[in-house]
Amino acid sequence: MQIANNAVVQIHYTLKNDAGEVLDSSDGSDPLAYLQGHGNLIAGLEKALEGKKVGESLTVTIPPEEGYGVRDENLVQDVPRTAFEGVPNVEVGMQFHADSNHGPRTVTVTKIADDTVTVDGNHPLANQTLHFAVDIVEVRAATSEELAHGHVHGAGGHHH
Ligand code: ZN
């Protein structure tokens, strides 16, 4: 069966940046399971996998626009330290969930001053051209429950 919308797909993958450094990989763990056509993966990767079959391997280069986005300096904000009152030790690199004008986002602390904390709502991989090497391990039809939830259940997926 070919990868098409509503297929449950399992892949092994390695993600590298332009410098050839490995950013992420499923090596040594279970394959990643996702539901094609439901935004589980970045757009560029879903597009490249469309129509492929079990056993196929591919390498794909994805521009930021179809990956984790183009950096937006408006997403960098100074917030008062008092906003972090419930957090005992705020440190650079910590991530928080925040509501923004652009909907819920993960923000990363990038700077700490006496009265303010600088947070960056850009994805850590924003502006990066992504180089994926992918092996397709399994393709099957989704169950009606998986389709209703918009994600995979069972091996490699969500458990309810
Ligand atoms: Zn579910």
PDB file of C-alpha atoms and ligand atoms in Angstrom:
ATOM      1  CA  MET A   1       0.000   0.000   0.000  1.00  0.00           C
ATOM      2  CA  GLN A   2       1.216   3.468  -0.876  1.00  0.00           C
ATOM      3  CA  ILE A   3       1.438   6.379   1.522  1.00  0.00           C
ATOM      4  CA  ALA A   4      -1.661   8.524   1.087  1.00  0.00           C
ATOM      5  CA  ASN A   5      -3.901  10.583   3.340  1.00  0.00           C
ATOM      6  CA  ASN A   6      -5.154   8.587   6.350  1.00  0.00           C
ATOM      7  CA  ALA A   7      -2.386   5.967   6.111  1.00  0.00           C
ATOM      8  CA  VAL A   8      -0.562   5.032   9.299  1.00  0.00           C
ATOM      9  CA  VAL A   9       3.132   5.079   8.469  1.00  0.00           C
ATOM     10  CA  GLN A  10       6.165   3.961  10.433  1.00  0.00           C
ATOM     11  CA  ILE A  11       9.521   5.420   9.474  1.00  0.00           C
ATOM     12  CA  HIS A  12      13.087   5.368  10.642  1.00  0.00           C
ATOM     13  CA  TYR A  13      14.694   8.721  10.046  1.00  0.00           C
ATOM     14  CA  THR A  14      17.820  10.772  10.541  1.00  0.00           C
ATOM     15  CA  LEU A  15      17.660  14.556  10.447  1.00  0.00           C
ATOM     16  CA  LYS A  16      20.774  16.607   9.675  1.00  0.00           C
ATOM     17  CA  ASN A  17      21.370  20.327   9.300  1.00  0.00           C
ATOM     18  CA  ASP A  18      23.279  22.054   6.497  1.00  0.00           C
ATOM     19  CA  ALA A  19      26.564  21.387   8.311  1.00  0.00           C
ATOM     20  CA  GLY A  20      25.849  17.645   8.275  1.00  0.00           C
ATOM     21  CA  GLU A  21      25.341  17.444  12.045  1.00  0.00           C
ATOM     22  CA  VAL A  22      22.722  14.949  13.224  1.00  0.00           C
ATOM     23  CA  LEU A  23      19.907  16.853  14.971  1.00  0.00           C
ATOM     24  CA  ASP A  24      17.561  13.956  15.563  1.00  0.00           C
ATOM     25  CA  SER A  25      17.314  10.288  14.686  1.00  0.00           C
ATOM     26  CA  SER A  26      15.180   7.245  15.414  1.00  0.00           C
ATOM     27  CA  ASP A  27      18.338   5.086  15.357  1.00  0.00           C
ATOM     28  CA  GLY A  28      18.355   2.710  18.279  1.00  0.00           C
ATOM     29  CA  SER A  29      14.690   3.256  19.110  1.00  0.00           C
ATOM     30  CA  ASP A  30      11.337   2.239  17.683  1.00  0.00           C
ATOM     31  CA  PRO A  31      10.327   3.738  14.350  1.00  0.00           C
ATOM     32  CA  LEU A  32       8.240   6.891  14.411  1.00  0.00           C
ATOM     33  CA  ALA A  33       4.565   6.256  13.672  1.00  0.00           C
ATOM     34  CA  TYR A  34       2.416   9.022  12.230  1.00  0.00           C
ATOM     35  CA  LEU A  35      -0.872   9.587  10.437  1.00  0.00           C
ATOM     36  CA  GLN A  36      -0.379  10.967   6.921  1.00  0.00           C
ATOM     37  CA  GLY A  37      -2.354  14.108   6.069  1.00  0.00           C
ATOM     38  CA  HIS A  38      -3.075  15.227   9.645  1.00  0.00           C
ATOM     39  CA  GLY A  39      -0.179  17.586  10.261  1.00  0.00           C
ATOM     40  CA  ASN A  40       1.641  15.086  12.499  1.00  0.00           C
ATOM     41  CA  LEU A  41       4.850  15.744  10.527  1.00  0.00           C
ATOM     42  CA  ILE A  42       6.208  18.959   9.029  1.00  0.00           C
ATOM     43  CA  ALA A  43       4.600  19.724   5.682  1.00  0.00           C
ATOM     44  CA  GLY A  44       7.706  19.157   3.538  1.00  0.00           C
ATOM     45  CA  LEU A  45       8.266  15.672   4.884  1.00  0.00           C
ATOM     46  CA  GLU A  46       4.639  14.571   4.405  1.00  0.00           C
ATOM     47  CA  LYS A  47       4.796  15.857   0.839  1.00  0.00           C
ATOM     48  CA  ALA A  48       7.985  13.890   0.107  1.00  0.00           C
ATOM     49  CA  LEU A  49       6.529  10.683   1.560  1.00  0.00           C
ATOM     50  CA  GLU A  50       3.244  10.861  -0.364  1.00  0.00           C
ATOM     51  CA  GLY A  51       2.986   7.916  -2.786  1.00  0.00           C
ATOM     52  CA  LYS A  52       5.982   6.009  -1.359  1.00  0.00           C
ATOM     53  CA  LYS A  53       5.825   2.333  -0.308  1.00  0.00           C
ATOM     54  CA  VAL A  54       7.178   0.024   2.411  1.00  0.00           C
ATOM     55  CA  GLY A  55      10.878  -0.695   1.947  1.00  0.00           C
ATOM     56  CA  GLU A  56      11.581   2.522   0.063  1.00  0.00           C
ATOM     57  CA  SER A  57      14.267   4.900   1.292  1.00  0.00           C
ATOM     58  CA  LEU A  58      14.560   8.535   0.420  1.00  0.00           C
ATOM     59  CA  THR A  59      16.577  11.604   1.214  1.00  0.00           C
ATOM     60  CA  VAL A  60      14.809  14.934   1.170  1.00  0.00           C
ATOM     61  CA  THR A  61      15.903  18.524   1.672  1.00  0.00           C
ATOM     62  CA  ILE A  62      13.246  20.755   3.213  1.00  0.00           C
ATOM     63  CA  PRO A  63      13.393  24.572   3.251  1.00  0.00           C
ATOM     64  CA  PRO A  64      12.374  26.401   6.463  1.00  0.00           C
ATOM     65  CA  GLU A  65       9.037  27.421   4.910  1.00  0.00           C
ATOM     66  CA  GLU A  66       8.007  23.747   4.773  1.00  0.00           C
ATOM     67  CA  GLY A  67       9.892  22.834   7.929  1.00  0.00           C
ATOM     68  CA  TYR A  68       9.873  24.657  11.258  1.00  0.00           C
ATOM     69  CA  GLY A  69       9.291  28.097   9.804  1.00  0.00           C
ATOM     70  CA  VAL A  70      11.204  31.287   9.140  1.00  0.00           C
ATOM     71  CA  ARG A  71      12.508  33.119  12.204  1.00  0.00           C
ATOM     72  CA  ASP A  72      10.183  35.897  13.361  1.00  0.00           C
ATOM     73  CA  GLU A  73      11.825  38.455  15.666  1.00  0.00           C
ATOM     74  CA  ASN A  74       8.349  39.513  16.858  1.00  0.00           C
ATOM     75  CA  LEU A  75       8.217  36.211  18.730  1.00  0.00           C
ATOM     76  CA  VAL A  76      11.114  37.316  20.946  1.00  0.00           C
ATOM     77  CA  GLN A  77       9.733  39.083  24.011  1.00  0.00           C
ATOM     78  CA  ASP A  78      10.933  40.458  27.315  1.00  0.00           C
ATOM     79  CA  VAL A  79       8.545  39.475  30.071  1.00  0.00           C
ATOM     80  CA  PRO A  80       8.711  40.582  33.702  1.00  0.00           C
ATOM     81  CA  ARG A  81      10.427  38.122  36.010  1.00  0.00           C
ATOM     82  CA  THR A  82       7.320  38.200  38.175  1.00  0.00           C
ATOM     83  CA  ALA A  83       5.565  36.204  35.425  1.00  0.00           C
ATOM     84  CA  PHE A  84       7.760  33.264  36.472  1.00  0.00           C
ATOM     85  CA  GLU A  85       6.982  33.475  40.181  1.00  0.00           C
ATOM     86  CA  GLY A  86       5.874  29.833  40.354  1.00  0.00           C
ATOM     87  CA  VAL A  87       9.157  28.628  38.847  1.00  0.00           C
ATOM     88  CA  PRO A  88      11.933  28.311  41.435  1.00  0.00           C
ATOM     89  CA  ASN A  89      14.984  28.490  39.145  1.00  0.00           C
ATOM     90  CA  VAL A  90      14.465  30.045  35.737  1.00  0.00           C
ATOM     91  CA  GLU A  91      17.412  29.198  33.512  1.00  0.00           C
ATOM     92  CA  VAL A  92      18.426  29.884  29.931  1.00  0.00           C
ATOM     93  CA  GLY A  93      17.264  26.989  27.764  1.00  0.00           C
ATOM     94  CA  MET A  94      14.120  26.207  29.782  1.00  0.00           C
ATOM     95  CA  GLN A  95      10.970  25.793  27.729  1.00  0.00           C
ATOM     96  CA  PHE A  96       7.458  26.856  28.663  1.00  0.00           C
ATOM     97  CA  HIS A  97       4.049  26.653  27.049  1.00  0.00           C
ATOM     98  CA  ALA A  98       2.580  30.092  26.497  1.00  0.00           C
ATOM     99  CA  ASP A  99      -0.475  31.582  24.846  1.00  0.00           C
ATOM    100  CA  SER A 100       0.442  34.101  22.183  1.00  0.00           C
ATOM    101  CA  ASN A 101      -1.262  36.104  19.459  1.00  0.00           C
ATOM    102  CA  HIS A 102      -0.356  33.182  17.197  1.00  0.00           C
ATOM    103  CA  GLY A 103      -1.972  30.562  19.424  1.00  0.00           C
ATOM    104  CA  PRO A 104      -0.315  28.232  21.934  1.00  0.00           C
ATOM    105  CA  ARG A 105       3.448  28.005  21.493  1.00  0.00           C
ATOM    106  CA  THR A 106       6.496  26.635  23.172  1.00  0.00           C
ATOM    107  CA  VAL A 107       8.844  29.424  24.156  1.00  0.00           C
ATOM    108  CA  THR A 108      12.491  29.061  25.139  1.00  0.00           C
ATOM    109  CA  VAL A 109      14.223  31.259  27.708  1.00  0.00           C
ATOM    110  CA  THR A 110      17.179  32.919  25.960  1.00  0.00           C
ATOM    111  CA  LYS A 111      18.291  35.620  28.431  1.00  0.00           C
ATOM    112  CA  ILE A 112      17.746  36.492  32.077  1.00  0.00           C
ATOM    113  CA  ALA A 113      18.200  39.994  33.463  1.00  0.00           C
ATOM    114  CA  ASP A 114      17.440  41.468  36.904  1.00  0.00           C
ATOM    115  CA  ASP A 115      13.829  42.313  36.145  1.00  0.00           C
ATOM    116  CA  THR A 116      13.081  40.627  32.849  1.00  0.00           C
ATOM    117  CA  VAL A 117      13.291  37.261  31.183  1.00  0.00           C
ATOM    118  CA  THR A 118      13.684  37.093  27.404  1.00  0.00           C
ATOM    119  CA  VAL A 119      11.706  34.311  25.764  1.00  0.00           C
ATOM    120  CA  ASP A 120      11.841  33.211  22.138  1.00  0.00           C
ATOM    121  CA  GLY A 121       8.727  31.659  20.568  1.00  0.00           C
ATOM    122  CA  ASN A 122      10.512  30.557  17.418  1.00  0.00           C
ATOM    123  CA  HIS A 123      10.980  26.824  16.996  1.00  0.00           C
ATOM    124  CA  PRO A 124      14.605  25.901  17.818  1.00  0.00           C
ATOM    125  CA  LEU A 125      14.893  24.640  14.218  1.00  0.00           C
ATOM    126  CA  ALA A 126      13.351  27.764  12.630  1.00  0.00           C
ATOM    127  CA  ASN A 127      15.325  29.062   9.619  1.00  0.00           C
ATOM    128  CA  GLN A 128      17.090  25.723   9.207  1.00  0.00           C
ATOM    129  CA  THR A 129      17.167  23.775   5.984  1.00  0.00           C
ATOM    130  CA  LEU A 130      16.473  20.205   7.026  1.00  0.00           C
ATOM    131  CA  HIS A 131      18.036  17.121   5.462  1.00  0.00           C
ATOM    132  CA  PHE A 132      16.105  13.935   6.180  1.00  0.00           C
ATOM    133  CA  ALA A 133      17.082  10.359   5.359  1.00  0.00           C
ATOM    134  CA  VAL A 134      13.990   8.194   5.725  1.00  0.00           C
ATOM    135  CA  ASP A 135      13.320   4.424   5.558  1.00  0.00           C
ATOM    136  CA  ILE A 136       9.676   3.412   5.309  1.00  0.00           C
ATOM    137  CA  VAL A 137       9.077   0.518   7.682  1.00  0.00           C
ATOM    138  CA  GLU A 138       5.311   0.015   7.600  1.00  0.00           C
ATOM    139  CA  VAL A 139       2.223   1.435   5.903  1.00  0.00           C
ATOM    140  CA  ARG A 140      -1.313   0.463   6.865  1.00  0.00           C
ATOM    141  CA  ALA A 141      -4.799   1.920   6.835  1.00  0.00           C
ATOM    142  CA  ALA A 142      -5.789   3.894   9.930  1.00  0.00           C
ATOM    143  CA  THR A 143      -8.603   2.680  12.176  1.00  0.00           C
ATOM    144  CA  SER A 144     -11.692   4.860  12.486  1.00  0.00           C
ATOM    145  CA  GLU A 145     -10.650   5.684  16.052  1.00  0.00           C
ATOM    146  CA  GLU A 146      -7.222   6.861  14.898  1.00  0.00           C
ATOM    147  CA  LEU A 147      -8.844   9.032  12.234  1.00  0.00           C
ATOM    148  CA  ALA A 148     -11.219  10.548  14.807  1.00  0.00           C
ATOM    149  CA  HIS A 149      -8.271  11.369  17.102  1.00  0.00           C
ATOM    150  CA  GLY A 150      -5.943  12.517  14.316  1.00  0.00           C
ATOM    151  CA  HIS A 151      -3.012  10.406  15.522  1.00  0.00           C
ATOM    152  CA  VAL A 152      -1.712   6.834  15.627  1.00  0.00           C
ATOM    153  CA  HIS A 153      -2.553   4.352  18.373  1.00  0.00           C
ATOM    154  CA  GLY A 154      -0.519   1.260  19.269  1.00  0.00           C
ATOM    155  CA  ALA A 155       3.122   0.675  18.389  1.00  0.00           C
ATOM    156  CA  GLY A 156       5.020   3.925  18.072  1.00  0.00           C
ATOM    157  CA  GLY A 157       1.901   6.009  18.598  1.00  0.00           C
ATOM    158  CA  HIS A 158      -0.268   7.406  21.376  1.00  0.00           C
ATOM    159  CA  HIS A 159      -1.714   5.104  24.020  1.00  0.00           C
ATOM    160  CA  HIS A 160      -5.161   5.670  25.486  1.00  0.00           C
TER     161      HIS A 160
HETATM  162 ZN    ZN B   1      -6.047   8.894  20.426  1.00  0.00          ZN
END
